[in-house]
PDB file of C-alpha atoms and ligand atoms in Angstrom:
ATOM      1  CA  MET A   1    -199.356  17.289 146.621  1.00 32.00           C
ATOM      2  CA  ASP A   2    -202.161  19.729 147.261  1.00 33.00           C
ATOM      3  CA  VAL A   3    -205.090  17.658 148.518  1.00 33.00           C
ATOM      4  CA  ARG A   4    -207.377  20.593 149.314  1.00 36.00           C
ATOM      5  CA  SER A   5    -210.717  20.526 147.594  1.00 34.00           C
ATOM      6  CA  PRO A   6    -211.365  23.246 145.027  1.00 41.00           C
ATOM      7  CA  HIS A   7    -213.243  26.288 146.209  1.00 42.00           C
ATOM      8  CA  PRO A   8    -216.999  25.816 146.227  1.00 39.00           C
ATOM      9  CA  ALA A   9    -218.691  27.087 143.112  1.00 39.00           C
ATOM     10  CA  ALA A  10    -220.712  29.587 145.153  1.00 42.00           C
ATOM     11  CA  ASP A  11    -217.516  31.286 146.291  1.00 53.00           C
ATOM     12  CA  ASN A  12    -215.978  31.395 142.868  1.00 64.00           C
ATOM     13  CA  PRO A  13    -218.926  32.044 140.555  1.00 74.00           C
ATOM     14  CA  PRO A  14    -218.775  30.513 137.077  1.00 80.00           C
ATOM     15  CA  GLY A  15    -217.245  32.949 134.646  1.00 89.00           C
ATOM     16  CA  THR A  16    -214.965  34.620 137.178  1.00 96.00           C
ATOM     17  CA  VAL A  17    -211.759  35.597 135.405  1.00 98.00           C
ATOM     18  CA  THR A  18    -208.802  36.592 137.541  1.00 98.00           C
ATOM     19  CA  VAL A  19    -206.261  38.875 135.889  1.00 98.00           C
ATOM     20  CA  VAL A  20    -202.817  38.473 137.453  1.00 98.00           C
ATOM     21  CA  MET A  21    -200.889  41.690 136.874  1.00 98.00           C
ATOM     22  CA  GLY A  22    -197.467  43.148 137.608  1.00 98.00           C
ATOM     23  CA  VAL A  23    -194.252  44.285 135.988  1.00 97.00           C
ATOM     24  CA  ALA A  24    -191.944  41.894 134.155  1.00 93.00           C
ATOM     25  CA  GLY A  25    -190.535  39.267 136.501  1.00 94.00           C
ATOM     26  CA  SER A  26    -193.152  39.759 139.216  1.00 97.00           C
ATOM     27  CA  GLY A  27    -194.296  36.170 138.756  1.00 97.00           C
ATOM     28  CA  LYS A  28    -197.493  36.538 136.724  1.00 98.00           C
ATOM     29  CA  THR A  29    -196.908  33.363 134.727  1.00 97.00           C
ATOM     30  CA  THR A  30    -195.719  31.322 137.698  1.00 98.00           C
ATOM     31  CA  VAL A  31    -198.498  32.408 140.041  1.00 98.00           C
ATOM     32  CA  GLY A  32    -201.185  32.558 137.352  1.00 98.00           C
ATOM     33  CA  ARG A  33    -200.614  28.956 136.250  1.00 98.00           C
ATOM     34  CA  LEU A  34    -200.670  27.658 139.823  1.00 98.00           C
ATOM     35  CA  LEU A  35    -203.802  29.643 140.626  1.00 98.00           C
ATOM     36  CA  ALA A  36    -205.571  28.279 137.554  1.00 98.00           C
ATOM     37  CA  ASP A  37    -204.585  24.733 138.575  1.00 98.00           C
ATOM     38  CA  ARG A  38    -205.939  25.299 142.058  1.00 97.00           C
ATOM     39  CA  LEU A  39    -209.216  26.750 140.795  1.00 96.00           C
ATOM     40  CA  ARG A  40    -209.367  24.170 137.976  1.00 96.00           C
ATOM     41  CA  VAL A  41    -209.967  26.781 135.304  1.00 97.00           C
ATOM     42  CA  PRO A  42    -208.152  27.552 132.020  1.00 98.00           C
ATOM     43  CA  TYR A  43    -205.030  29.707 132.063  1.00 98.00           C
ATOM     44  CA  ALA A  44    -203.803  32.069 129.360  1.00 98.00           C
ATOM     45  CA  ASP A  45    -200.545  33.971 129.274  1.00 98.00           C
ATOM     46  CA  GLY A  46    -200.773  37.629 128.305  1.00 97.00           C
ATOM     47  CA  ASP A  47    -197.480  37.354 126.443  1.00 94.00           C
ATOM     48  CA  ASP A  48    -199.183  35.099 123.875  1.00 97.00           C
ATOM     49  CA  PHE A  49    -201.692  37.790 122.841  1.00 98.00           C
ATOM     50  CA  HIS A  50    -199.178  40.312 121.528  1.00 97.00           C
ATOM     51  CA  PRO A  51    -199.036  41.104 117.824  1.00 97.00           C
ATOM     52  CA  ALA A  52    -195.678  40.050 116.389  1.00 96.00           C
ATOM     53  CA  ALA A  53    -194.661  43.696 116.111  1.00 96.00           C
ATOM     54  CA  ASN A  54    -194.962  44.130 119.893  1.00 96.00           C
ATOM     55  CA  VAL A  55    -192.808  41.086 120.589  1.00 93.00           C
ATOM     56  CA  ALA A  56    -190.227  42.442 118.150  1.00 93.00           C
ATOM     57  CA  ARG A  57    -190.266  45.802 119.940  1.00 93.00           C
ATOM     58  CA  MET A  58    -189.761  44.184 123.336  1.00 89.00           C
ATOM     59  CA  ARG A  59    -187.020  41.885 122.037  1.00 87.00           C
ATOM     60  CA  ALA A  60    -185.266  44.991 120.770  1.00 88.00           C
ATOM     61  CA  GLY A  61    -185.487  46.481 124.257  1.00 86.00           C
ATOM     62  CA  HIS A  62    -188.156  49.096 123.474  1.00 90.00           C
ATOM     63  CA  ALA A  63    -191.033  49.749 125.861  1.00 90.00           C
ATOM     64  CA  LEU A  64    -194.507  49.457 124.405  1.00 94.00           C
ATOM     65  CA  THR A  65    -196.683  52.530 123.918  1.00 95.00           C
ATOM     66  CA  ASP A  66    -200.396  52.942 124.646  1.00 97.00           C
ATOM     67  CA  ALA A  67    -201.051  52.416 120.927  1.00 97.00           C
ATOM     68  CA  ASP A  68    -198.982  49.201 120.907  1.00 97.00           C
ATOM     69  CA  ARG A  69    -200.909  47.870 123.873  1.00 97.00           C
ATOM     70  CA  ALA A  70    -204.397  48.674 122.509  1.00 97.00           C
ATOM     71  CA  PRO A  71    -204.780  45.609 120.224  1.00 97.00           C
ATOM     72  CA  TRP A  72    -203.199  43.430 122.888  1.00 98.00           C
ATOM     73  CA  LEU A  73    -205.699  44.549 125.532  1.00 98.00           C
ATOM     74  CA  ALA A  74    -208.538  44.050 123.054  1.00 98.00           C
ATOM     75  CA  ALA A  75    -207.386  40.481 122.390  1.00 98.00           C
ATOM     76  CA  LEU A  76    -207.152  39.786 126.119  1.00 98.00           C
ATOM     77  CA  GLY A  77    -210.682  41.162 126.509  1.00 98.00           C
ATOM     78  CA  ARG A  78    -211.942  38.737 123.866  1.00 98.00           C
ATOM     79  CA  TRP A  79    -210.362  35.824 125.722  1.00 98.00           C
ATOM     80  CA  ILE A  80    -212.005  36.970 128.959  1.00 98.00           C
ATOM     81  CA  ASP A  81    -215.387  37.368 127.248  1.00 97.00           C
ATOM     82  CA  ALA A  82    -215.198  33.829 125.895  1.00 97.00           C
ATOM     83  CA  ARG A  83    -214.686  32.344 129.402  1.00 97.00           C
ATOM     84  CA  GLY A  84    -218.281  32.869 130.535  1.00 93.00           C
ATOM     85  CA  ALA A  85    -218.877  29.159 131.105  1.00 94.00           C
ATOM     86  CA  THR A  86    -215.617  28.218 132.791  1.00 95.00           C
ATOM     87  CA  GLY A  87    -213.969  31.342 134.145  1.00 97.00           C
ATOM     88  CA  GLY A  88    -210.199  31.492 133.970  1.00 98.00           C
ATOM     89  CA  VAL A  89    -206.938  33.097 134.940  1.00 98.00           C
ATOM     90  CA  VAL A  90    -204.972  35.342 132.607  1.00 98.00           C
ATOM     91  CA  SER A  91    -201.727  37.240 133.075  1.00 98.00           C
ATOM     92  CA  CYS A  92    -201.411  40.821 131.884  1.00 98.00           C
ATOM     93  CA  SER A  93    -199.007  43.463 133.143  1.00 97.00           C
ATOM     94  CA  GLY A  94    -201.878  45.966 133.687  1.00 98.00           C
ATOM     95  CA  LEU A  95    -199.377  48.706 134.370  1.00 98.00           C
ATOM     96  CA  ARG A  96    -201.643  51.718 133.908  1.00 98.00           C
ATOM     97  CA  ARG A  97    -205.034  52.483 135.380  1.00 98.00           C
ATOM     98  CA  ALA A  98    -206.521  52.971 131.917  1.00 98.00           C
ATOM     99  CA  TYR A  99    -205.552  49.382 131.004  1.00 98.00           C
ATOM    100  CA  ARG A 100    -207.038  47.981 134.212  1.00 98.00           C
ATOM    101  CA  ASP A 101    -210.212  49.988 133.709  1.00 97.00           C
ATOM    102  CA  ALA A 102    -210.469  48.697 130.138  1.00 97.00           C
ATOM    103  CA  LEU A 103    -210.127  45.089 131.317  1.00 97.00           C
ATOM    104  CA  ARG A 104    -212.855  45.315 133.957  1.00 96.00           C
ATOM    105  CA  ARG A 105    -215.256  47.725 132.230  1.00 96.00           C
ATOM    106  CA  ASP A 106    -218.661  45.982 131.798  1.00 95.00           C
ATOM    107  CA  ARG A 107    -217.138  42.770 133.172  1.00 96.00           C
ATOM    108  CA  PRO A 108    -218.375  42.327 136.746  1.00 94.00           C
ATOM    109  CA  ARG A 109    -216.825  38.853 136.934  1.00 95.00           C
ATOM    110  CA  VAL A 110    -213.272  40.153 136.423  1.00 97.00           C
ATOM    111  CA  ARG A 111    -211.072  40.189 139.555  1.00 97.00           C
ATOM    112  CA  LEU A 112    -207.759  42.041 139.501  1.00 98.00           C
ATOM    113  CA  VAL A 113    -204.625  40.992 141.399  1.00 98.00           C
ATOM    114  CA  LEU A 114    -201.396  43.023 141.251  1.00 98.00           C
ATOM    115  CA  LEU A 115    -198.119  41.324 142.129  1.00 98.00           C
ATOM    116  CA  THR A 116    -195.666  43.802 143.645  1.00 98.00           C
ATOM    117  CA  GLY A 117    -192.098  43.393 144.797  1.00 97.00           C
ATOM    118  CA  ASP A 118    -188.834  44.978 145.709  1.00 97.00           C
ATOM    119  CA  PRO A 119    -187.134  46.062 142.441  1.00 96.00           C
ATOM    120  CA  ASP A 120    -183.847  44.347 143.377  1.00 95.00           C
ATOM    121  CA  LEU A 121    -185.669  41.078 144.001  1.00 97.00           C
ATOM    122  CA  LEU A 122    -187.473  41.362 140.656  1.00 96.00           C
ATOM    123  CA  ALA A 123    -184.209  42.129 138.853  1.00 93.00           C
ATOM    124  CA  ARG A 124    -182.605  39.021 140.361  1.00 93.00           C
ATOM    125  CA  ARG A 125    -185.541  36.872 139.309  1.00 94.00           C
ATOM    126  CA  ILE A 126    -185.437  38.216 135.744  1.00 91.00           C
ATOM    127  CA  ALA A 127    -181.684  37.707 135.579  1.00 88.00           C
ATOM    128  CA  GLY A 128    -182.156  34.080 136.613  1.00 88.00           C
ATOM    129  CA  ARG A 129    -184.621  33.424 133.808  1.00 82.00           C
ATOM    130  CA  ARG A 130    -183.621  32.043 130.392  1.00 75.00           C
ATOM    131  CA  ASP A 131    -185.254  32.178 126.966  1.00 73.00           C
ATOM    132  CA  HIS A 132    -187.569  35.102 127.583  1.00 70.00           C
ATOM    133  CA  PHE A 133    -187.951  38.091 125.307  1.00 68.00           C
ATOM    134  CA  MET A 134    -188.024  40.631 128.149  1.00 69.00           C
ATOM    135  CA  ALA A 135    -184.470  41.867 128.633  1.00 69.00           C
ATOM    136  CA  PRO A 136    -183.555  42.567 132.278  1.00 69.00           C
ATOM    137  CA  ALA A 137    -182.920  46.224 131.360  1.00 79.00           C
ATOM    138  CA  MET A 138    -186.623  46.708 130.638  1.00 86.00           C
ATOM    139  CA  LEU A 139    -187.614  46.348 134.283  1.00 92.00           C
ATOM    140  CA  ALA A 140    -186.839  50.006 135.058  1.00 92.00           C
ATOM    141  CA  GLY A 141    -189.175  51.175 132.286  1.00 91.00           C
ATOM    142  CA  GLN A 142    -191.934  48.878 133.503  1.00 93.00           C
ATOM    143  CA  LEU A 143    -191.598  50.185 137.050  1.00 96.00           C
ATOM    144  CA  ALA A 144    -191.686  53.763 135.755  1.00 95.00           C
ATOM    145  CA  THR A 145    -194.846  53.045 133.759  1.00 95.00           C
ATOM    146  CA  LEU A 146    -196.621  51.283 136.628  1.00 97.00           C
ATOM    147  CA  GLU A 147    -199.410  53.409 138.100  1.00 98.00           C
ATOM    148  CA  PRO A 148    -200.135  51.982 141.554  1.00 97.00           C
ATOM    149  CA  PRO A 149    -203.822  51.188 142.021  1.00 98.00           C
ATOM    150  CA  GLU A 150    -205.865  54.072 143.339  1.00 97.00           C
ATOM    151  CA  PRO A 151    -208.041  53.652 146.458  1.00 96.00           C
ATOM    152  CA  ASP A 152    -211.222  53.163 144.435  1.00 96.00           C
ATOM    153  CA  GLU A 153    -209.747  50.368 142.314  1.00 97.00           C
ATOM    154  CA  PRO A 154    -210.801  46.866 143.401  1.00 96.00           C
ATOM    155  CA  VAL A 155    -207.320  45.392 143.167  1.00 97.00           C
ATOM    156  CA  LEU A 156    -205.696  42.895 145.535  1.00 98.00           C
ATOM    157  CA  GLN A 157    -202.009  43.750 145.904  1.00 98.00           C
ATOM    158  CA  VAL A 158    -199.690  40.910 146.863  1.00 98.00           C
ATOM    159  CA  ASP A 159    -196.016  41.222 147.707  1.00 98.00           C
ATOM    160  CA  VAL A 160    -194.139  38.469 145.884  1.00 98.00           C
ATOM    161  CA  ALA A 161    -191.346  37.783 148.365  1.00 98.00           C
ATOM    162  CA  PRO A 162    -193.006  34.542 149.664  1.00 98.00           C
ATOM    163  CA  PRO A 163    -192.991  31.312 147.634  1.00 98.00           C
ATOM    164  CA  PRO A 164    -195.579  30.941 144.849  1.00 98.00           C
ATOM    165  CA  ALA A 165    -197.750  28.465 146.799  1.00 98.00           C
ATOM    166  CA  VAL A 166    -198.186  30.986 149.611  1.00 98.00           C
ATOM    167  CA  LEU A 167    -199.189  33.713 147.148  1.00 98.00           C
ATOM    168  CA  VAL A 168    -201.680  31.433 145.434  1.00 98.00           C
ATOM    169  CA  ALA A 169    -203.307  30.525 148.757  1.00 98.00           C
ATOM    170  CA  ARG A 170    -203.617  34.210 149.626  1.00 98.00           C
ATOM    171  CA  ILE A 171    -205.207  35.047 146.273  1.00 98.00           C
ATOM    172  CA  ALA A 172    -207.587  32.073 146.444  1.00 96.00           C
ATOM    173  CA  ASP A 173    -208.746  33.171 149.904  1.00 96.00           C
ATOM    174  CA  TRP A 174    -209.426  36.683 148.584  1.00 96.00           C
ATOM    175  CA  LEU A 175    -211.354  35.320 145.619  1.00 95.00           C
ATOM    176  CA  ALA A 176    -213.452  33.155 147.911  1.00 92.00           C
ATOM    177  CA  ALA A 177    -214.415  36.079 150.165  1.00 90.00           C
ATOM    178  CA  PRO A 178    -217.531  38.102 149.371  1.00 81.00           C
ATOM    179  CA  VAL A 179    -216.893  40.902 146.895  1.00 78.00           C
ATOM    180  CA  SER A 180    -217.052  44.328 148.527  1.00 66.00           C
ATOM    181  CA  PRO A 181    -218.326  47.295 146.512  1.00 58.00           C
ATOM    182  CA  PRO A 182    -215.478  48.848 144.467  1.00 53.00           C
ATOM    183  CA  ALA A 183    -215.965  52.267 146.038  1.00 44.00           C
ATOM    184  CA  ALA A 184    -215.189  50.794 149.444  1.00 39.00           C
ATOM    185  CA  ALA A 185    -211.951  49.134 148.345  1.00 39.00           C
ATOM    186  CA  GLY A 186    -208.949  50.657 150.044  1.00 42.00           C
ATOM    187  CA  THR A 187    -210.910  53.036 152.265  1.00 46.00           C
ATOM    188  CA  PRO A 188    -210.415  52.725 156.019  1.00 49.00           C
ATOM    189  CA  PRO A 189    -213.113  50.934 158.043  1.00 45.00           C
ATOM    190  CA  VAL A 190    -215.750  53.153 159.618  1.00 48.00           C
ATOM    191  CA  ARG A 191    -215.247  53.318 163.385  1.00 49.00           C
ATOM    192  CA  PRO A 192    -218.158  53.630 165.847  1.00 48.00           C
ATOM    193  CA  PRO A 193    -218.288  57.026 167.540  1.00 51.00           C
ATOM    194  CA  ALA A 194    -216.378  57.268 170.840  1.00 51.00           C
ATOM    195  CA  ARG A 195    -218.647  57.336 173.909  1.00 45.00           C
TER     196      ARG A 195
HETATM  197  N1  LIG B 201    -192.846  33.862 144.441  1.00 80.56           N
HETATM  198  C1  LIG B 201    -191.728  33.507 143.799  1.00 80.56           C
HETATM  199  N2  LIG B 201    -190.661  33.085 144.504  1.00 80.56           N
HETATM  200  C2  LIG B 201    -189.512  32.748 143.864  1.00 80.56           C
HETATM  201  N3  LIG B 201    -189.323  32.789 142.524  1.00 80.56           N
HETATM  202  C3  LIG B 201    -190.352  33.213 141.768  1.00 80.56           C
HETATM  203  C4  LIG B 201    -191.606  33.580 142.360  1.00 80.56           C
HETATM  204  N4  LIG B 201    -192.433  33.956 141.359  1.00 80.56           N
HETATM  205  C5  LIG B 201    -191.742  33.835 140.217  1.00 80.56           C
HETATM  206  N5  LIG B 201    -190.490  33.378 140.455  1.00 80.56           N
HETATM  207  C6  LIG B 201    -189.452  33.184 139.440  1.00 80.56           C
HETATM  208  O1  LIG B 201    -189.149  34.498 138.942  1.00 80.56           O
HETATM  209  C7  LIG B 201    -188.981  34.462 137.534  1.00 80.56           C
HETATM  210  C8  LIG B 201    -190.001  35.403 136.884  1.00 80.56           C
HETATM  211  O2  LIG B 201    -191.300  34.844 137.035  1.00 80.56           O
HETATM  212  P1  LIG B 201    -192.353  34.846 135.859  1.00 80.56           P
HETATM  213  O3  LIG B 201    -191.714  34.492 134.556  1.00 80.56           O
HETATM  214  O4  LIG B 201    -193.507  34.033 136.317  1.00 80.56           O
HETATM  215  O5  LIG B 201    -192.743  36.407 135.849  1.00 80.56           O
HETATM  216  P2  LIG B 201    -193.693  37.207 134.843  1.00 80.56           P
HETATM  217  O6  LIG B 201    -194.312  38.292 135.649  1.00 80.56           O
HETATM  218  O7  LIG B 201    -194.598  36.273 134.142  1.00 80.56           O
HETATM  219  O8  LIG B 201    -192.681  37.838 133.840  1.00 80.56           O
HETATM  220  P3  LIG B 201    -192.947  38.482 132.382  1.00 80.56           P
HETATM  221  O9  LIG B 201    -193.972  39.537 132.516  1.00 80.56           O
HETATM  222  O10 LIG B 201    -191.624  39.055 132.004  1.00 80.56           O
HETATM  223  O11 LIG B 201    -193.379  37.359 131.488  1.00 80.56           O
HETATM  224  C9  LIG B 201    -189.124  33.008 137.086  1.00 80.56           C
HETATM  225  O12 LIG B 201    -187.826  32.441 136.962  1.00 80.56           O
HETATM  226  C10 LIG B 201    -189.899  32.367 138.236  1.00 80.56           C
HETATM  227  O13 LIG B 201    -189.567  31.003 138.406  1.00 80.56           O
HETATM  228  O1  LIG B 202    -195.244  46.461 128.554  1.00 80.56           O
HETATM  229  C1  LIG B 202    -196.069  45.664 128.958  1.00 80.56           C
HETATM  230  O2  LIG B 202    -197.247  45.921 129.134  1.00 80.56           O
HETATM  231  C2  LIG B 202    -195.537  44.275 129.291  1.00 80.56           C
HETATM  232  O3  LIG B 202    -194.251  44.186 128.864  1.00 80.56           O
HETATM  233  C3  LIG B 202    -196.341  43.217 128.659  1.00 80.56           C
HETATM  234  O4  LIG B 202    -196.676  43.739 127.433  1.00 80.56           O
HETATM  235  C4  LIG B 202    -195.628  41.895 128.479  1.00 80.56           C
HETATM  236  O5  LIG B 202    -196.524  40.998 127.901  1.00 80.56           O
HETATM  237  C5  LIG B 202    -195.052  41.197 129.628  1.00 80.56           C
HETATM  238  O6  LIG B 202    -195.186  41.828 130.866  1.00 80.56           O
HETATM  239  C6  LIG B 202    -193.644  40.847 129.222  1.00 80.56           C
HETATM  240  O7  LIG B 202    -192.985  40.093 130.075  1.00 80.56           O
END
């Protein structure tokens, strides 16, 4: 049992919503649920926000287009906007920069985490899963669509090889640390001049 106390409110300001992103099988649902439990905030699964037509497309093995994803991202945004009092954790693949930008635009309390992993490991995890509409064959398309975060994007990237509890601890530590300005994210530290 995890007996650690929740993070102090000052470190995880009310209304903070963490978006757990990554391709199919990267562990968004698994990690997102555990993170929400640890932070004691509501969790929502991005899969549940798709219009029925999108689910039908994915079941049929077709990748979604930008147009397919637009209403889905809008619905996720509404969920985020309604979490002002409690904060929350939500999963969303967030494969392209434009989607990530749309999720955080005008939402300073949104924190983005991208789960990454070796494609063979992800394929094995998807193959081991039952009763999910994402067919294993769709992983290649998701990886092809994924635009890795650019240096100015404030995104924590986490390799998913370790067990979920380890990943959750890492993410919680990052959330508890002071937020650095987005422009500084990913840039190398400034070194003092050599004497
Ligand atoms: N860190 C981990 N270590 C071992 N197994 C994991 C880990 N994370 C997830 N899994 C397992 O991998 C499979 C895929 O995880 P999960 O369903 O959470 O991924 P997902 O990103 O939500 O997928 P999708 O986008 O297709 O819904 C599940 O069977 C889950 O139990
Ligand atoms: O194409 C996408 O953006 C993803 O497939 C998401 O739409 C899914 O909700 C999820 O990742 C499925 O497992």
